[in-house]
Structure formats: C-alpha cells, structure tokens
Short mmCIF file of C-alpha atoms in Angstrom, two decimals:
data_model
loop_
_atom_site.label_atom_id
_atom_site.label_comp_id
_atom_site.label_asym_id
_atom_site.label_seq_id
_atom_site.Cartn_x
_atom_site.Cartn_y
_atom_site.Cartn_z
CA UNK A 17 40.78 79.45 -57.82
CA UNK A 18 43.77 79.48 -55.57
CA UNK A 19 45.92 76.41 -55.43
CA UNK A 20 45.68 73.39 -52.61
CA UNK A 21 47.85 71.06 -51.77
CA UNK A 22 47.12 67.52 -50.38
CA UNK A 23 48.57 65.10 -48.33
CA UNK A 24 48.40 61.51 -47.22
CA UNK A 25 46.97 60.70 -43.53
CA UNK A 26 48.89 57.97 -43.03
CA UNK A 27 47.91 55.76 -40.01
CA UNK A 28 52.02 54.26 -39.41
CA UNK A 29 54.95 54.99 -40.69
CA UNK A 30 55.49 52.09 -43.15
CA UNK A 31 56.04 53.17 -46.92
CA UNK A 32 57.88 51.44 -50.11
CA UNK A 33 61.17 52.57 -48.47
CA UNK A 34 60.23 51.60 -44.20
CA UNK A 35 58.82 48.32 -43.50
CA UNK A 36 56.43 48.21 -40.71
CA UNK A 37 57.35 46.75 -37.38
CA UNK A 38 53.84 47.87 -35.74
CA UNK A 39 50.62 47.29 -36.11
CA UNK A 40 48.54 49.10 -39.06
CA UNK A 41 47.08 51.87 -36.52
CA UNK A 42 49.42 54.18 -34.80
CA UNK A 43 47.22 56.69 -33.22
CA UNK A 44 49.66 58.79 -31.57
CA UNK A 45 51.42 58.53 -35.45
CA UNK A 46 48.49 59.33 -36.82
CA UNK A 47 47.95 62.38 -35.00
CA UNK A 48 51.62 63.46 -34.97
CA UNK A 49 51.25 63.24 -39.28
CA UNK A 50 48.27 65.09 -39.76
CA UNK A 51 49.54 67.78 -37.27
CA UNK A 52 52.57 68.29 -39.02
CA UNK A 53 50.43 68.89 -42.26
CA UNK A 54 47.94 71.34 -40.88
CA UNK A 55 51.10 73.70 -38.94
CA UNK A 56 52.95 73.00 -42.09
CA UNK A 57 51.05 74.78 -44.82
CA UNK A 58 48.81 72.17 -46.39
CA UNK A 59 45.14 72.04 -47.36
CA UNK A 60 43.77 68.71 -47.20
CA UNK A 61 45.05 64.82 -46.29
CA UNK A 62 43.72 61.67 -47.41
CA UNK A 63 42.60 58.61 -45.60
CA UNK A 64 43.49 55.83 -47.90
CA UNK A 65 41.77 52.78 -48.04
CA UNK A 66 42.04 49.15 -49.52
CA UNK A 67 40.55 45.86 -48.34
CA UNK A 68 42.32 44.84 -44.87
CA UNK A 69 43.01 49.19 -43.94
CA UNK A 70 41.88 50.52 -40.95
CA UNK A 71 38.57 52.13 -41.68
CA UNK A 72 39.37 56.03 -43.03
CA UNK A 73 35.92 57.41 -41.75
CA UNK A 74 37.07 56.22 -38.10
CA UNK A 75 39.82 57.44 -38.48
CA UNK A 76 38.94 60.55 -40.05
CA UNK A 77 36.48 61.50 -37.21
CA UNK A 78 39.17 60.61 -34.59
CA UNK A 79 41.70 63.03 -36.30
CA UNK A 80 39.04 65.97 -36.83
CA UNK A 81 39.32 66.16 -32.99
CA UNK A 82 43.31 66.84 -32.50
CA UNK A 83 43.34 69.21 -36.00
CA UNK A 84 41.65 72.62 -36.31
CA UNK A 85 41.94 73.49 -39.85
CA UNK A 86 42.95 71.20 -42.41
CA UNK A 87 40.52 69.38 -44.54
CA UNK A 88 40.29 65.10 -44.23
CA UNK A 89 39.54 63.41 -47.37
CA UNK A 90 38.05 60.16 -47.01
CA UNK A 91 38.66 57.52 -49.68
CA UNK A 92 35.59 55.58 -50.00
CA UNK A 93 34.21 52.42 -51.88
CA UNK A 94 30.78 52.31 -53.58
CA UNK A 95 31.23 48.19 -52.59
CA UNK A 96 31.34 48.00 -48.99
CA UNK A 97 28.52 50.17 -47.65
CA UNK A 98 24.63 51.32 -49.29
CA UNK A 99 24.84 55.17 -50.79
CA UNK A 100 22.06 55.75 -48.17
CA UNK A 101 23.69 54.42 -45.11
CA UNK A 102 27.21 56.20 -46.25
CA UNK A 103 25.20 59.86 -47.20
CA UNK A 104 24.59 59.74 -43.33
CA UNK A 105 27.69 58.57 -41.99
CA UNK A 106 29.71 61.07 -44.15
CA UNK A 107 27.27 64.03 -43.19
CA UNK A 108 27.68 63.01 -39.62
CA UNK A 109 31.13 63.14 -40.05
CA UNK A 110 31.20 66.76 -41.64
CA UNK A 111 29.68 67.78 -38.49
CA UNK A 112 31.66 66.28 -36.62
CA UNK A 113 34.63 68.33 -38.06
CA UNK A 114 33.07 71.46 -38.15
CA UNK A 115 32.82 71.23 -42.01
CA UNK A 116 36.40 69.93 -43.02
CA UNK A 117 35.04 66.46 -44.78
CA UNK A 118 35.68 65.50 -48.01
CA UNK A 119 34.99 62.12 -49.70
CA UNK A 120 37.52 60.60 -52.54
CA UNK A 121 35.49 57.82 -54.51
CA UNK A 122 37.32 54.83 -55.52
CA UNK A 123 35.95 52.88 -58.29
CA UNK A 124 38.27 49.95 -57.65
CA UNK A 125 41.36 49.12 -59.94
CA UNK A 126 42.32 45.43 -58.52
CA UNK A 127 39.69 43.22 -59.22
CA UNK A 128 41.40 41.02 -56.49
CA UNK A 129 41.19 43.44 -53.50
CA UNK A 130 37.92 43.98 -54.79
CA UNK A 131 36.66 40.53 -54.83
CA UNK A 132 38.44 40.13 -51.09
CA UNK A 133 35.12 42.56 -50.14
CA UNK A 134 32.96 40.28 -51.58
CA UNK A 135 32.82 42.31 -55.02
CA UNK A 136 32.81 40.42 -58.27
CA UNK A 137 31.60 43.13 -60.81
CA UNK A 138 33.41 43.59 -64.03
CA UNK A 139 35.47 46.61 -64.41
CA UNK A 140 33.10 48.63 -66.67
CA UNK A 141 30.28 47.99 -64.69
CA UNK A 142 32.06 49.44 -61.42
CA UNK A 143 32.26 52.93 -63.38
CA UNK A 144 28.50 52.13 -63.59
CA UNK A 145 27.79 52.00 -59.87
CA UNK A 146 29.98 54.64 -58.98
CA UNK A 147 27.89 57.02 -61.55
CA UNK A 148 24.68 55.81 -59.25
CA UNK A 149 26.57 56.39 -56.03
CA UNK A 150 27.83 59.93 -56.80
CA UNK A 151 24.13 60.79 -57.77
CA UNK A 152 22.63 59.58 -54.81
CA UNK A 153 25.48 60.86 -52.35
CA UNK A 154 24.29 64.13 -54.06
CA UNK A 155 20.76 63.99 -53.69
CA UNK A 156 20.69 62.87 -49.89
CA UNK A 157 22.79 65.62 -49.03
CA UNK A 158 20.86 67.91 -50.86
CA UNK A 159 17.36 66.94 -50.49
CA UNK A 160 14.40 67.85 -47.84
CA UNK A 161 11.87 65.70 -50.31
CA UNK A 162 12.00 62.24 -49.52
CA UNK A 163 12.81 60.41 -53.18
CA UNK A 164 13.37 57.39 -54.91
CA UNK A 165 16.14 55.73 -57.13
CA UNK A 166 15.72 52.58 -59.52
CA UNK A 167 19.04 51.99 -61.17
CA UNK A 168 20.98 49.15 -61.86
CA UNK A 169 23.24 48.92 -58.80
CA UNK A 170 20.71 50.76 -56.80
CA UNK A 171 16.97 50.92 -55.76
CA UNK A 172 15.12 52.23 -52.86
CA UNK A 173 12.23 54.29 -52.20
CA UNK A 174 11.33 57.19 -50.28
CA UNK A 175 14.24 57.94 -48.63
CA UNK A 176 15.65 61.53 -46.86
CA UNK A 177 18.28 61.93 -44.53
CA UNK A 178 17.50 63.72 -41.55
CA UNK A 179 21.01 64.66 -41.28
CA UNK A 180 22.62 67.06 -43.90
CA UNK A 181 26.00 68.35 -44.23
CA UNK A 182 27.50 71.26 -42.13
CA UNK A 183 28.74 72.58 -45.70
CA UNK A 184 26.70 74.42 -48.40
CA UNK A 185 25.27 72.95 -50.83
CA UNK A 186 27.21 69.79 -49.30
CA UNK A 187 30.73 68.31 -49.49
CA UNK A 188 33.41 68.30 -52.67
CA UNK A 189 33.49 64.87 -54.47
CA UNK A 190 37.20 63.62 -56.13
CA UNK A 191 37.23 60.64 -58.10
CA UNK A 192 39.94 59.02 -60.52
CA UNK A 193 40.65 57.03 -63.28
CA UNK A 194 42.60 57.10 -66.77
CA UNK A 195 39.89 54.95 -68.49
CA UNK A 196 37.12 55.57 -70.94
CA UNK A 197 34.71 54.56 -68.66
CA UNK A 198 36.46 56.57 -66.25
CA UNK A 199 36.59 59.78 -67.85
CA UNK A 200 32.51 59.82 -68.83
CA UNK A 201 31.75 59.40 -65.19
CA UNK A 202 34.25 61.63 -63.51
CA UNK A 203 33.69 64.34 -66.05
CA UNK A 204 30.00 63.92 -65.57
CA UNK A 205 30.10 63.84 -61.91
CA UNK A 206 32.73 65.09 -59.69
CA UNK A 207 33.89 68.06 -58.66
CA UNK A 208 37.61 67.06 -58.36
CA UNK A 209 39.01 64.72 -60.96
CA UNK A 210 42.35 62.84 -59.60
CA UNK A 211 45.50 62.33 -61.94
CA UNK A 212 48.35 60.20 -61.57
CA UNK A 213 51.79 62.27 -62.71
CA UNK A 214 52.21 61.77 -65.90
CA UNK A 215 54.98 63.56 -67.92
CA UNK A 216 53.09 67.39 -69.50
CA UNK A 217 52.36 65.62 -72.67
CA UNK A 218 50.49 62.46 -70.84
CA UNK A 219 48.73 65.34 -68.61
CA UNK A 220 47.62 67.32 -71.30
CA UNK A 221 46.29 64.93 -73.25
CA UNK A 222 44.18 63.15 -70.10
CA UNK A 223 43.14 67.14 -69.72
CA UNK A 224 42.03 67.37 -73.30
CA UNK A 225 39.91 63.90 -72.58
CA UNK A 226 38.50 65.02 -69.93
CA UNK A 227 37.07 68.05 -71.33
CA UNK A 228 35.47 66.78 -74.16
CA UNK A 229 33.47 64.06 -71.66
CA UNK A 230 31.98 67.05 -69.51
CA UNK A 231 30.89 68.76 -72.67
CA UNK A 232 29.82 65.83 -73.83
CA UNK A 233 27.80 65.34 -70.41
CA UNK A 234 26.71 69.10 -70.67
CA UNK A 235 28.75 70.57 -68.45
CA UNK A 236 29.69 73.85 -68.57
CA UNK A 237 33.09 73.33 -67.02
CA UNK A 238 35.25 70.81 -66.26
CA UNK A 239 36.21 69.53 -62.60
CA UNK A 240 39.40 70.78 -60.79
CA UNK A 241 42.15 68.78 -61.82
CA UNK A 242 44.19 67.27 -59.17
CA UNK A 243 47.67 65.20 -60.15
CA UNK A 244 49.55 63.32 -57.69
CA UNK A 245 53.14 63.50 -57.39
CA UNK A 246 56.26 62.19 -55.20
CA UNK A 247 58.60 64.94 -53.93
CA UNK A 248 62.47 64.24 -53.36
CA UNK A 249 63.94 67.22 -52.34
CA UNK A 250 67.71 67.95 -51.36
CA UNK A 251 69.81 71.55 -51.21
CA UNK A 252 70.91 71.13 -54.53
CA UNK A 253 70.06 68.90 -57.82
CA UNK A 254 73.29 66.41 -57.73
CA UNK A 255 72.31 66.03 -53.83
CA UNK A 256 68.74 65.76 -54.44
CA UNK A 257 69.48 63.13 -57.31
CA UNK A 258 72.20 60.65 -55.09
CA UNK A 259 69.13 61.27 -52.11
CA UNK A 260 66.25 59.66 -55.34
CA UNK A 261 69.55 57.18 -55.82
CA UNK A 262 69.39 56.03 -52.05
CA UNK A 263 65.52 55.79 -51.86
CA UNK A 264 65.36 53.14 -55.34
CA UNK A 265 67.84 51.00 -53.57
CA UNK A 266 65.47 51.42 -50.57
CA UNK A 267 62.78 50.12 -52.57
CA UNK A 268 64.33 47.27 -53.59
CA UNK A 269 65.59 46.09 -49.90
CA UNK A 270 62.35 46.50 -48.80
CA UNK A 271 61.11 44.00 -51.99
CA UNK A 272 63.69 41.87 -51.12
CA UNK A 273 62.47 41.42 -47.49
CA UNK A 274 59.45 39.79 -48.69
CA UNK A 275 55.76 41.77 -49.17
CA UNK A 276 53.91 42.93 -45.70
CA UNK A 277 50.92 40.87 -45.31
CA UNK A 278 48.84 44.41 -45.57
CA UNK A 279 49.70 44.94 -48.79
CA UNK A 280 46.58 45.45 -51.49
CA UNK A 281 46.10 42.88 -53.54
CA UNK A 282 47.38 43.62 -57.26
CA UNK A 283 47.79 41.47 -60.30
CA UNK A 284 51.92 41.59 -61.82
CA UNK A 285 50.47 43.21 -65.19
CA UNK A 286 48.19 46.66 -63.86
CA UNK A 287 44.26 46.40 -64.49
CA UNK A 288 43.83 49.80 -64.18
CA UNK A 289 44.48 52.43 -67.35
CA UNK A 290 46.31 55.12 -64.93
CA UNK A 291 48.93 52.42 -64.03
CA UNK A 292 49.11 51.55 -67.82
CA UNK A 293 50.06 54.58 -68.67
CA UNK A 294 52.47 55.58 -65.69
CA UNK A 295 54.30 52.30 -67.16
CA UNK A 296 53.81 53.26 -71.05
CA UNK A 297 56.06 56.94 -69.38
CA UNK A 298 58.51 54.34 -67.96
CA UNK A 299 58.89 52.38 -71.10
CA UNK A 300 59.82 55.98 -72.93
CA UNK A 301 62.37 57.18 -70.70
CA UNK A 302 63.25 57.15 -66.59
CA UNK A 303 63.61 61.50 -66.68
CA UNK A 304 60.82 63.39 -68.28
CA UNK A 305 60.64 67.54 -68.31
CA UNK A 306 62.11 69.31 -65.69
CA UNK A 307 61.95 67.12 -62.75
CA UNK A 308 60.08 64.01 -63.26
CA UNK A 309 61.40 60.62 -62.42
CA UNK A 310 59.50 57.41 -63.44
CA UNK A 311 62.18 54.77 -61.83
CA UNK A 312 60.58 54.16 -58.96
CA UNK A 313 57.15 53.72 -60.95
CA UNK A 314 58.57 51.11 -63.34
CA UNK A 315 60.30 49.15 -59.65
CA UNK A 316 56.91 49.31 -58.31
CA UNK A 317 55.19 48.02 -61.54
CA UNK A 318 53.41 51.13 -61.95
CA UNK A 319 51.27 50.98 -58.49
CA UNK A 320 49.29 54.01 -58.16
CA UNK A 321 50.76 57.26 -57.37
CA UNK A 322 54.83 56.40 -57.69
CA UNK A 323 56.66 59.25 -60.40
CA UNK A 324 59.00 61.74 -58.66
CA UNK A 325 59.61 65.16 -58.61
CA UNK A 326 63.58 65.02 -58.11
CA UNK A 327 65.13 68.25 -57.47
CA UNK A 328 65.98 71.43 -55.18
CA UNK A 329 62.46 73.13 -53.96
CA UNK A 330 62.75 75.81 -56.85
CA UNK A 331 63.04 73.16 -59.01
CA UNK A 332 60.32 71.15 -57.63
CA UNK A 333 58.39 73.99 -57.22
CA UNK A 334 58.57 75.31 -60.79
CA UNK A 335 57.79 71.80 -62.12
CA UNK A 336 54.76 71.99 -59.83
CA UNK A 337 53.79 75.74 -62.20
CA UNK A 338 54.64 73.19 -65.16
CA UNK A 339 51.16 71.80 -64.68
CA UNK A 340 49.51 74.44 -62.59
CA UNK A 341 49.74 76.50 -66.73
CA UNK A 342 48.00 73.54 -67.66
CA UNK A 343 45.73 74.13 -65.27
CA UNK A 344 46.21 71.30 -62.73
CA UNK A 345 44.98 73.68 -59.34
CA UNK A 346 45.29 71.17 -56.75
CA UNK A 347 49.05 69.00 -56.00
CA UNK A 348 48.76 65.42 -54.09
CA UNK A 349 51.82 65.43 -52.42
CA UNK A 350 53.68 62.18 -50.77
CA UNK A 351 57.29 61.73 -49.69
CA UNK A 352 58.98 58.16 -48.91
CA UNK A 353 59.53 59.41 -45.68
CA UNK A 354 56.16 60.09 -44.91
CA UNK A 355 56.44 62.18 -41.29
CA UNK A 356 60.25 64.33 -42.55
CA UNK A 357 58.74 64.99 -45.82
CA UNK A 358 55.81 66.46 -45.04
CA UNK A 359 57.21 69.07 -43.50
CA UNK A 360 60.25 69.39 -45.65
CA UNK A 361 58.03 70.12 -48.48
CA UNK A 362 54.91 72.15 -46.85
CA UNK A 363 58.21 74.61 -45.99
CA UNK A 364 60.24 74.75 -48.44
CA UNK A 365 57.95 74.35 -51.70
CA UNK A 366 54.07 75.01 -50.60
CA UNK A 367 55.35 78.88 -49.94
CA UNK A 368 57.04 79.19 -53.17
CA UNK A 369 54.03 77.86 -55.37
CA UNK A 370 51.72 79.64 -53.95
CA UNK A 371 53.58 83.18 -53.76
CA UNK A 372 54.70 82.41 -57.74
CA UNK A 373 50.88 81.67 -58.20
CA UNK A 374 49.51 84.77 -56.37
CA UNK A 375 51.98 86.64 -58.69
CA UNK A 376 50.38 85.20 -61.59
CA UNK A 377 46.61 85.50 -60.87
CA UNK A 378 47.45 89.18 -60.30
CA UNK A 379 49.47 89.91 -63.66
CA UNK A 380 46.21 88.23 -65.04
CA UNK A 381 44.04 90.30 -63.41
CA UNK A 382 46.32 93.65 -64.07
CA UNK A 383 46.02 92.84 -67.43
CA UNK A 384 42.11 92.29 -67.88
#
C-alpha cells in the first residue's frame, strides 16, 4: 500500500513550546490548520481528545465542511458514550464528510483523566472493553440483521442501526498501546495499530510482538503500522540541531510558567507501557539512528508522542524510509509549531518520501 501521512487537528495554537492565551476552541484556527494540511500534501488529521477537550466528533463534523479531501480521525473513548449510540453518531458523521471519517480508539493510559469521566476500571480490564467496543462498532456498521451482544462491559439486544457508513464495508479503526494486553486486542482487532517512535530496534521488536498476537488471533495479516514522530527541520543539520536546542529551552519556560489548567491529567511515573518505553530509549541515550532525538521525551516525562526527528528534510525524510523498510506505511507527524510546521514538512519531506517510496514499490515490482 502507498504511504499516508497524518497530522494533528489542533483546535488552538498552544503546544509544549506556546502557552495558550485563548480559549481551547479557535474555530477560525481550527480551520486555518486543517487547511494548511489538506493544500499541503497530507492524508489524514487527528482530533485529539482527553477529559476537559473540546469534543473531536463536533469538531470533526464542523471541519468536514471547510476541507474537501483530507481524511479526520476522531480519537474516541469506549468510557464516555454506549458502542450503539457512538456506531450512529460516527456513521452520521461519515456522511456528513462525504466518506473522510475515521475513528482512533483510545483505551485510556491515565487512570486519573480516566476516573475525571467517571471511569474507575483497572487498566487490564479497559483493553477488555475496548475488545467489546471494536466488535460492536463493527457489527453495527456492518449489519442489516438486528443482533445481540452479552459481554462483560456490554449487553443489549436486538439492535440495528438504520444508519450505515458512506464507506464500504465501513470506516478504518486505529488503536494503540505498547502493552500485553494491548497488543492481543489491537492485533486482534484493528485495522491500524498506532506506535510511539521508538529508536529501529524498539520498533522492530513492538513489530515482531505484534505479529505473533494476530497469528495468534488468526489473522492472516497484521494491521498497518502507524508510528508517531516529531519533525524539527532546518536547511542544514548544525541549523536544524541549534533550532531542536531553542525548542528544549522552550519547553522548559513553558514548565516554568506553571501547567495550563487544560492539561490531561497524568501521574509523575507513566502508567502506560508506550511511555515506559519512550523513557527506557531516554535512559539509553538522547540521539538514536539517524535522526532521532529523545530529549524532549525524557523533559516531558515520556508523555505520549514526544521523540524527534532532528535534521535537514533528506535527513528526516530518509529516517522516515528507516521504518517505512520495516514496514511502518503510515507517519503521524507533529511539529512544536503546530500551524509553520505543518506546512514546512507536508513541502519539504511528504514529496520526498513518497517519490523515494514510489521508486521502491516499482524496483519491487520490476523485479517480480
């Protein structure tokens, strides 16, 4: 399959690096961001989500009206809503876009900002209701039968949603996680499986994991493999290195102004395996390959998607073919200048990725 590249919907301009003066939803931000994405070469952009965010299917639908082409992929909770109830709101939404929706499933990796929804389930058991939820988002989008479910998160009876999706059979699923629990039911289940960047040795490993859970779940294949990644690109490396310099002392002013009341709730020592092992690449060394930086991971304590791609956009761009020959197909891209960087990179590296990979899939094919 050809490669994609995603990037983040963000609804202000407020990152580790900008504090935010406004309020959480900038529409007229919001729109400018995803534009710049879709005339800029990218594939898809997530709405994020934690506890206090604006609601991503909202804003979703509201952006699928001022975009044409690019796909919206909308990070969702099994916690906060009833598979049934979200199966129609997310088909509703696909029509609404003409067929551009997506859904990302978040297990949860905070048991705080998990607990400020109400939602007290151990962390195991949260892998248990997402399996249910991924089933049943599935089946209602699927199914013209009316059918039941008795699980143990779940149970109704003799549902069918009038609505389907625009798409056939229905929408792509992503899901993450670096856990055991994690790997049996994203391996089982979805049809994208999300990675953190972790340095090629981390990546291959999770790969190797992964593979043996969707055999083990009887799966012929395994999902796509997406890996998430923060770009800092300058002209030339010792520029592009002093501009990764600037942003870590950015970081840290921002820390030292205090912590924006928006902020998702996190313990100091990670719950979550992917941020476990982001900080276990920290521990082993701040550069890693050809590109990878972990600095910023190990200032941020290893919250969520945080190592760097440092370098010129060839460099960048061939680190990016680093994991695309380990067969990572889709790139989760996010700059610390959220609105500049998008652009930057959907210029000056999406072109050069995909033209090296076009040139690869067709030496493959030459030579079959």
């Amino acid at each position: 399959m050809p490669v994609e590249f995603l990037g983040i919907a963000g609804t202000n301009p407020a990152s580790e690096v900008t504090p935010r003066t406004g309020g959480p939803l900038d529409l007229e931000y919001t729109t400018k961001l995803a534009r710049a994405h879709e005339d800029n070469g990218w594939d898809r952009i997530l709405f994020a989500y934690h506890s206090g965010s604006p609601d991503p299917a909202q804003v979703a639908a509201y952006v699928a009206g001022r975009t044409e082409r690019i796909n919206l992929v909308v990070a969702h909770r099994p916690n906060v809503a009833y598979p049934t109830l979200t199966a129609k709101t997310f088909a509703t939404l696909d029509h609404i876009s003409g067929g551009r929706f997506e859904v990302h499933v978040i297990t949860g990796g905070s048991t705080a900002d998990q607990a400020a929804e109400g939602d007290f389930l151990a962390k195991d058991d949260r892998y248990g209701r997402t399996r249910e939820f991924i089933q049943i988002l599935k089946r209602a989008w699927t199914s013209d039968e009316r059918f039941d479910f008795d699980g143990e998160h779940y149970k109704f009876e003799q549902f069918v949603a009038d609505i389907k999706p625009l798409q056939q059979p229905r929408p792509r699923i992503s899901f993450g996680g670096s856990s055991a629990a994690a790997y049996a039911v994203g391996a089982a289940e979805a049809d994208i499986f999300a990675l953190w960047g972790e340095p090629l040795a981390g990546t291959r490993e999770q790969l190797s994991t992964i593979d043996s859970a969707a055999a083990a779940a009887g799966r012929a294949d395994r999902p796509t493999i997406q890996i998430a990644f923060r770009p800092i690109l300058a002209p030339t490396e010792e520029l592009a290195w002093e501009k990764a310099e600037r942003i870590l002392g950015r970081i840290k002013d921002v820390k030292a102004g205090g912590v924006p009341l928006n902020t998702r709730l996190r313990s100091k020592t990670p719950e979550n395996a992917g941020s476990q092992r982001l900080l276990k690449a920290v521990a082993e060394g701040e550069r890693h390959d050809r590109a990878l930086w972990t600095a910023p991971t190990g200032l941020t304590g290893g919250g969520g998607n945080s190592t760097a791609l440092v370098g010129t956009p060839d460099t960048v761009a061939a680190a990016l073919l680093d994991y695309y020959d380990l067969g990572i197909r889709i790139f989760s891209a996010r700059g610390y200048d959220i609105y500049d960087d998008a652009i930057d990179f959907g210029r000056y590296v999406i072109p050069l990725v995909r033209s090296e990979v076009a040139h690869r899939e067709e030496r493959k094919d030459l030579a079959s």
